[in-house]
JSON list of C-alpha atoms in Angstrom, two decimals:
[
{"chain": "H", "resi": 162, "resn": "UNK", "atom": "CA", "xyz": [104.60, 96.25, 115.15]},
{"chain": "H", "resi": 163, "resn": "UNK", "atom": "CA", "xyz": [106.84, 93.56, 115.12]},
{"chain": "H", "resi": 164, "resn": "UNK", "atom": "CA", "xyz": [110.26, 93.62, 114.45]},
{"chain": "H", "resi": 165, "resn": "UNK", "atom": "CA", "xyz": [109.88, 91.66, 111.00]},
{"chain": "H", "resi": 166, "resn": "UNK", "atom": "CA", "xyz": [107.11, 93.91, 109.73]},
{"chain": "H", "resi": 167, "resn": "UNK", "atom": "CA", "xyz": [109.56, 96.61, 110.45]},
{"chain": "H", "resi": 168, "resn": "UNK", "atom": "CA", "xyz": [112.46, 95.36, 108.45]},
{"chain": "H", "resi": 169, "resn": "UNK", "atom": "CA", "xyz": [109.92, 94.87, 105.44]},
{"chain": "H", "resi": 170, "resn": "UNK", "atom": "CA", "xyz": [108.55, 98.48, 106.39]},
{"chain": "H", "resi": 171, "resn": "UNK", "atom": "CA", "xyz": [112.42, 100.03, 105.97]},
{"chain": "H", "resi": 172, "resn": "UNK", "atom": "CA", "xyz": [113.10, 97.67, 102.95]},
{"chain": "H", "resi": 173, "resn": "UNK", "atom": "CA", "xyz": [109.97, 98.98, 101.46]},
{"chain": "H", "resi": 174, "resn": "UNK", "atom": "CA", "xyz": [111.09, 102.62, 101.85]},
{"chain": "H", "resi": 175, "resn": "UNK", "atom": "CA", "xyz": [114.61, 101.99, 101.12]},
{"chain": "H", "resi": 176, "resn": "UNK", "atom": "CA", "xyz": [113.55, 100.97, 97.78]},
{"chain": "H", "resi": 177, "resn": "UNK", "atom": "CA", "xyz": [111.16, 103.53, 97.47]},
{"chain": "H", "resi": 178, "resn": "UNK", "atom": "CA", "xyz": [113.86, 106.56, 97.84]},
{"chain": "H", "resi": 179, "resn": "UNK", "atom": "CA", "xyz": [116.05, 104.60, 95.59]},
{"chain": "H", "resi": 180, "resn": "UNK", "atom": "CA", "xyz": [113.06, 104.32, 93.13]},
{"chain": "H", "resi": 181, "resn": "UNK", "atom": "CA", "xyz": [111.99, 108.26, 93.52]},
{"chain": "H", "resi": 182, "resn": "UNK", "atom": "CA", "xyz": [116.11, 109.57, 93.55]},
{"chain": "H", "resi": 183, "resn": "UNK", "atom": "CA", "xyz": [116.90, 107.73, 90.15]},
{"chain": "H", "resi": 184, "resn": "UNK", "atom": "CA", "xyz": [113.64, 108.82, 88.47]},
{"chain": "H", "resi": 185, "resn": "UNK", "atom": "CA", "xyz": [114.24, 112.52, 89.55]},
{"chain": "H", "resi": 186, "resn": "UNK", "atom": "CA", "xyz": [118.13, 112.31, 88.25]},
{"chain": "H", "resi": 187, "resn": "UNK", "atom": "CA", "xyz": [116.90, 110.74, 85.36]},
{"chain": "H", "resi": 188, "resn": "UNK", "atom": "CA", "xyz": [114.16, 113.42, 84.77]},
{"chain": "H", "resi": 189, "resn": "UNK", "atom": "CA", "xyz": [115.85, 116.54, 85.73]},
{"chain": "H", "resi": 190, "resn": "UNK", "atom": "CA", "xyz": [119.80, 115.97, 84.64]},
{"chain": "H", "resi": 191, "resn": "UNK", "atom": "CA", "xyz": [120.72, 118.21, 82.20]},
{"chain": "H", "resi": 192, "resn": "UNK", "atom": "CA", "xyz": [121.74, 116.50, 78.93]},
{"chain": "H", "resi": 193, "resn": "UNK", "atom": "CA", "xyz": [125.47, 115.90, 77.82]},
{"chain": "H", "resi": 194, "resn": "UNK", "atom": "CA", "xyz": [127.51, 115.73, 74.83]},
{"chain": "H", "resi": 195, "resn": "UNK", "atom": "CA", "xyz": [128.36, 111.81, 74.19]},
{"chain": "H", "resi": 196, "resn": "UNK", "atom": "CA", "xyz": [131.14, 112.68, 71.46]},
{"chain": "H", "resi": 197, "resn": "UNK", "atom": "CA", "xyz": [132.41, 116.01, 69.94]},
{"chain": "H", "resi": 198, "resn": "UNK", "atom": "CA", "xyz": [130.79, 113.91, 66.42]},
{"chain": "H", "resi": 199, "resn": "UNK", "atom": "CA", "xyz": [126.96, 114.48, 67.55]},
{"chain": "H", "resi": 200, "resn": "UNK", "atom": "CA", "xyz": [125.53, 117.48, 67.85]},
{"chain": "H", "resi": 201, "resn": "UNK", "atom": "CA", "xyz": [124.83, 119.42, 70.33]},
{"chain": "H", "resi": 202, "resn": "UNK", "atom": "CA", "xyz": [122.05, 118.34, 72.54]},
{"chain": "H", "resi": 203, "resn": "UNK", "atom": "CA", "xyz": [118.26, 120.24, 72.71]},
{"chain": "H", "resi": 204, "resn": "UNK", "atom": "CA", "xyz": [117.84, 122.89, 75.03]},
{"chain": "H", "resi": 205, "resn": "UNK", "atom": "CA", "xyz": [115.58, 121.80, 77.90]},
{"chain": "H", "resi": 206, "resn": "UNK", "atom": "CA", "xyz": [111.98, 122.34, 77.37]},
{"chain": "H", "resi": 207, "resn": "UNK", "atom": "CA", "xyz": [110.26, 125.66, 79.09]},
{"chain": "H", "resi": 208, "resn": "UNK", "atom": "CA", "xyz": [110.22, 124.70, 82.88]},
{"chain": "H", "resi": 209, "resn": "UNK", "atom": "CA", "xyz": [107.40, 125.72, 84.86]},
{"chain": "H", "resi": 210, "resn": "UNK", "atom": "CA", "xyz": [108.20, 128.75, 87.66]},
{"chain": "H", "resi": 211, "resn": "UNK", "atom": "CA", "xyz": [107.17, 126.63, 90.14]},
{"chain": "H", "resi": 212, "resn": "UNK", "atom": "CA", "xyz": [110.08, 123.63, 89.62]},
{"chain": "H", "resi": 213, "resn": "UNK", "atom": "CA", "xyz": [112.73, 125.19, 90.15]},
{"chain": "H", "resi": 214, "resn": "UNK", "atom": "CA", "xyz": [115.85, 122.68, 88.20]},
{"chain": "H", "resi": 215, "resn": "UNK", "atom": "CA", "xyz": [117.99, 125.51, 89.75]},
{"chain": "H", "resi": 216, "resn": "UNK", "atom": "CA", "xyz": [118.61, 123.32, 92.85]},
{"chain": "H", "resi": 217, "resn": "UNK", "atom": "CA", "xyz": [119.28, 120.29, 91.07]},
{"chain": "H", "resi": 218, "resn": "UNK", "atom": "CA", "xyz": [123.20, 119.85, 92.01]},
{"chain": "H", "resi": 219, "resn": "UNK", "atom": "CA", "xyz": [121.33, 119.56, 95.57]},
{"chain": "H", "resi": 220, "resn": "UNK", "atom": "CA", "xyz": [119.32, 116.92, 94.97]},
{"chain": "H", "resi": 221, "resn": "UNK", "atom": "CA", "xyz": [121.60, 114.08, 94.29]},
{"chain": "H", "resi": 222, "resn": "UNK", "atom": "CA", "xyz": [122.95, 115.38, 98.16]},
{"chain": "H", "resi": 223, "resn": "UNK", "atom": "CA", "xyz": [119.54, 115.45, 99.77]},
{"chain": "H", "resi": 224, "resn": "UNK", "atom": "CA", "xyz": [118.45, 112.19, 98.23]},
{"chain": "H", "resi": 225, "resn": "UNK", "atom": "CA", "xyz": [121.23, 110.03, 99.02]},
{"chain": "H", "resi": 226, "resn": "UNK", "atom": "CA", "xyz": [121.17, 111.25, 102.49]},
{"chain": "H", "resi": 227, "resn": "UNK", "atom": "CA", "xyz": [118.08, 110.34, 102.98]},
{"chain": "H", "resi": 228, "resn": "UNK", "atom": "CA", "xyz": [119.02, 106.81, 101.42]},
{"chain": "H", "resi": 229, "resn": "UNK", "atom": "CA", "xyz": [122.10, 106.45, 104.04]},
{"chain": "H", "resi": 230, "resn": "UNK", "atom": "CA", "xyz": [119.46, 107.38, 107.12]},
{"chain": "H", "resi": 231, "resn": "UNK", "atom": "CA", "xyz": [117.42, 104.46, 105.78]},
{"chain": "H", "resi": 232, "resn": "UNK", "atom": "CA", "xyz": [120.13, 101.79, 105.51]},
{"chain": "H", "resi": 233, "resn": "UNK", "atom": "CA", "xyz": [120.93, 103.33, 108.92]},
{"chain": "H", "resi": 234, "resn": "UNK", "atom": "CA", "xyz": [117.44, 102.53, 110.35]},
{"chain": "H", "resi": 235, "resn": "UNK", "atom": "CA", "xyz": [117.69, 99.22, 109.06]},
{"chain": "H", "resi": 236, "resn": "UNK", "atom": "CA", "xyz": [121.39, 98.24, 110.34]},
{"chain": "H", "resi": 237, "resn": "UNK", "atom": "CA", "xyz": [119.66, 99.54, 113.52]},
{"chain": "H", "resi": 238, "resn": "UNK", "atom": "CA", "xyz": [116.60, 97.11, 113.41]},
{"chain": "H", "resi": 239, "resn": "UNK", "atom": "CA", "xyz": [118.86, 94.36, 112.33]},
{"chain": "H", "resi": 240, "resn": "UNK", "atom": "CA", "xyz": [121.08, 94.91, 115.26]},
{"chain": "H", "resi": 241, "resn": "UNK", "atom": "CA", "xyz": [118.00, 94.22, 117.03]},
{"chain": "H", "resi": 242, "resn": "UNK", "atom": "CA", "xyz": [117.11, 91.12, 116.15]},
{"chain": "H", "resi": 243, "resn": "UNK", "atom": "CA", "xyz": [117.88, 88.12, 118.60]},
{"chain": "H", "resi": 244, "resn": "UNK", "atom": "CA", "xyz": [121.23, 86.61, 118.12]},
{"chain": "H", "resi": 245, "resn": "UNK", "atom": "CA", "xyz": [120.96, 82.94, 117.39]},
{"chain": "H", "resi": 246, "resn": "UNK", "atom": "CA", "xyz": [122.17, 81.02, 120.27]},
{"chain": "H", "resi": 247, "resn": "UNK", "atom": "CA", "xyz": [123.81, 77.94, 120.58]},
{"chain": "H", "resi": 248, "resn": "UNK", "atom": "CA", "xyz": [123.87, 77.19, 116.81]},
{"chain": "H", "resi": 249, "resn": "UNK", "atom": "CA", "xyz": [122.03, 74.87, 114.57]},
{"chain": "H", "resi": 250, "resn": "UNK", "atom": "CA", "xyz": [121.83, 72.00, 117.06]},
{"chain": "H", "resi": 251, "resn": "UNK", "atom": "CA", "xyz": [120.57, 74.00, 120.05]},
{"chain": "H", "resi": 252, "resn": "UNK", "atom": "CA", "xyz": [117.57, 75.36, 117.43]},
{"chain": "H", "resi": 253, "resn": "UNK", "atom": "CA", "xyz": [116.81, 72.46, 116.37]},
{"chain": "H", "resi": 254, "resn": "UNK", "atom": "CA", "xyz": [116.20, 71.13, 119.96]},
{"chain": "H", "resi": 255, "resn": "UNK", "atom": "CA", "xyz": [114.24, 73.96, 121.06]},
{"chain": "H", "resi": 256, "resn": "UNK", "atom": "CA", "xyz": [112.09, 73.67, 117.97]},
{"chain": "H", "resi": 257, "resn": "UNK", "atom": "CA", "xyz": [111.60, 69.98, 119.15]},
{"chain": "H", "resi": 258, "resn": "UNK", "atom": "CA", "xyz": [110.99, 71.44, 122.75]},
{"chain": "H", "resi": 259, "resn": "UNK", "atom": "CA", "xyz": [108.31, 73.52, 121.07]},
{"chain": "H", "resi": 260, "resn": "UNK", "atom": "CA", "xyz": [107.03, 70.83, 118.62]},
{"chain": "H", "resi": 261, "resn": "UNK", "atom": "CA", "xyz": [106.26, 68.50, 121.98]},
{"chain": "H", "resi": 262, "resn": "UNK", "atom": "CA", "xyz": [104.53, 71.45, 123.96]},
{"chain": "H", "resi": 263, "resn": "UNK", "atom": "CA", "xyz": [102.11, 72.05, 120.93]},
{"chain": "H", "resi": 264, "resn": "UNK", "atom": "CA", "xyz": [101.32, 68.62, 120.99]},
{"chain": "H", "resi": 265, "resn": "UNK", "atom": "CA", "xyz": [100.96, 68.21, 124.52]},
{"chain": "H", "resi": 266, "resn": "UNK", "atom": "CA", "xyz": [98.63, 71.69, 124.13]},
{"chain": "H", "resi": 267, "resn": "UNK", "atom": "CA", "xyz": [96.99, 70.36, 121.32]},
{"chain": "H", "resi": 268, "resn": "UNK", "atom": "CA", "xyz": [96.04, 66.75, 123.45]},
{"chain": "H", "resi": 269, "resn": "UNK", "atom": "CA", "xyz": [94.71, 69.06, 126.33]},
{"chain": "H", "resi": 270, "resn": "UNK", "atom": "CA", "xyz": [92.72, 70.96, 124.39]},
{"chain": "H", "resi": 271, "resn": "UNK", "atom": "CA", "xyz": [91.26, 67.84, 122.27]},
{"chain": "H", "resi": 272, "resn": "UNK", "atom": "CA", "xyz": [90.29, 66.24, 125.50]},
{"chain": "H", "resi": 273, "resn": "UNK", "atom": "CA", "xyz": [88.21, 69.67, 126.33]},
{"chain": "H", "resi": 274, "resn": "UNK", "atom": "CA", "xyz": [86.43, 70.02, 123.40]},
{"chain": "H", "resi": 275, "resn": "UNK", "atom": "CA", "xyz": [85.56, 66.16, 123.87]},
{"chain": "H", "resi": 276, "resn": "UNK", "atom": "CA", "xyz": [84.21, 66.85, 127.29]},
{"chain": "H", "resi": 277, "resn": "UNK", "atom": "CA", "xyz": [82.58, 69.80, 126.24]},
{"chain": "H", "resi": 278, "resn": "UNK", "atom": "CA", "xyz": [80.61, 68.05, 123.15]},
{"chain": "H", "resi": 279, "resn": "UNK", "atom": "CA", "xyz": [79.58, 64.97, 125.84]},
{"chain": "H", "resi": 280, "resn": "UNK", "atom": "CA", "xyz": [77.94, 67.98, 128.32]},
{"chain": "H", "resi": 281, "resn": "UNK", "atom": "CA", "xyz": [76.54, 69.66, 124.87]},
{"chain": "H", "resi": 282, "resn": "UNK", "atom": "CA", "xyz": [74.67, 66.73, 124.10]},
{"chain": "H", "resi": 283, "resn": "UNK", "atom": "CA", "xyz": [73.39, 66.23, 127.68]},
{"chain": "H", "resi": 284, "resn": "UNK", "atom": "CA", "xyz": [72.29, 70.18, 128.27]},
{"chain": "H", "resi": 285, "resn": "UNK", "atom": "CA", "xyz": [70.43, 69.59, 124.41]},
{"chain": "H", "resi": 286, "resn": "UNK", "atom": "CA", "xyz": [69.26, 66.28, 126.03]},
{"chain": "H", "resi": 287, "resn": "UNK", "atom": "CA", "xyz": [67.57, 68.07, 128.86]},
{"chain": "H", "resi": 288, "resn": "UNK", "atom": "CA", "xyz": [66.70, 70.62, 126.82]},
{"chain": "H", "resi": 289, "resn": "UNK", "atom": "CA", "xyz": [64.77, 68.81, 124.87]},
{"chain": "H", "resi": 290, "resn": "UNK", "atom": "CA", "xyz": [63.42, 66.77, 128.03]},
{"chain": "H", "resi": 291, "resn": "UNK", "atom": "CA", "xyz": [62.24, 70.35, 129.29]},
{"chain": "H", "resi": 292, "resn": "UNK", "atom": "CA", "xyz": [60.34, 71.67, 125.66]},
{"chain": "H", "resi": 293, "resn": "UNK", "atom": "CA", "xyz": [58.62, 68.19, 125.50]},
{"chain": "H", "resi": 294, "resn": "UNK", "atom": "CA", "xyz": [57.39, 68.54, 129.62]},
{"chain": "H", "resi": 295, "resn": "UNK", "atom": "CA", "xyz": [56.28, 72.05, 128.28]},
{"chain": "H", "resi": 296, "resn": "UNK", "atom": "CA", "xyz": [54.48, 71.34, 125.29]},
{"chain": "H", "resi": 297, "resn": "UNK", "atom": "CA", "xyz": [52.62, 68.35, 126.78]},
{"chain": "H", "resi": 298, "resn": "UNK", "atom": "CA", "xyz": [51.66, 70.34, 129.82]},
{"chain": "H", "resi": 299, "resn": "UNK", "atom": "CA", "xyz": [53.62, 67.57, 132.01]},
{"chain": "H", "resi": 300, "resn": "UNK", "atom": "CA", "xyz": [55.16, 68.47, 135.43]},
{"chain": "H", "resi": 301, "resn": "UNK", "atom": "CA", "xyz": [58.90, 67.56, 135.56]},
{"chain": "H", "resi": 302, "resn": "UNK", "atom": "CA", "xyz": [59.64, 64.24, 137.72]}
]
């Protein structure tokens, strides 16, 4: 893979953690008093055995270190990337460097397919020369 589809890959899971640690502190964080004027919030609803909200203080820790190793990977994959040398003026020579190679590439292979249509047409030409010797019972000059 590419180093491009990479840094999409790590943004994509970057904002996926983000997306799954807000929605758990959302879901799971207890519920607090706003003002000493409103009452008292609902108890939380019956939780099932098997989620345990008892280890909720951890999970604001576990999720935003997973968050950090992300950003991590992708300062790492960043650092990667090729540094830009030379400035604007020296890309924009090298993409006219590579602008004239296509072109010269795209002549070559123009003339190729031309001389491969002129030898299609005389193979189909002899072809055809061959079927008609055949089908007339004709021996070939």
């Amino acid at each position: 893979m590419d180093i491009i589809s990479q840094l999409q890959e790590q943004v994509n899971t970057i904002a996926s953690i983000a997306f799954n640690a807000f929605g758990s502190l959302q879901r799971d964080a207890p519920p607090v008093r706003l003002s000493q004027n409103y009452p008292d919030p609902p108890p939380p609803p019956a939780t099932n055995p098997a989620e345990d909200a008892s280890n909720f203080p951890d999970q604001p820790k576990i999720m935003s270190a997973a968050l950090v190793k992300a950003a991590k990977q992708f300062d790492a994959l960043v650092a990667a990337l090729p540094l830009a040398e030379g400035g604007e003026e020296a890309q924009l020579k090298r993409i006219a460097e590579l602008q004239a190679e296509n072109d010269a590439v795209g002549q070559e292979l123009q003339r190729q397919l031309e001389a491969s249509e002129k030898e299609l047409k005389q193979v189909q030409e002899l072809f055809r020369e061959a079927t008609d010797n055949c089908l007339n019972l004709k021996k070939p000059d």
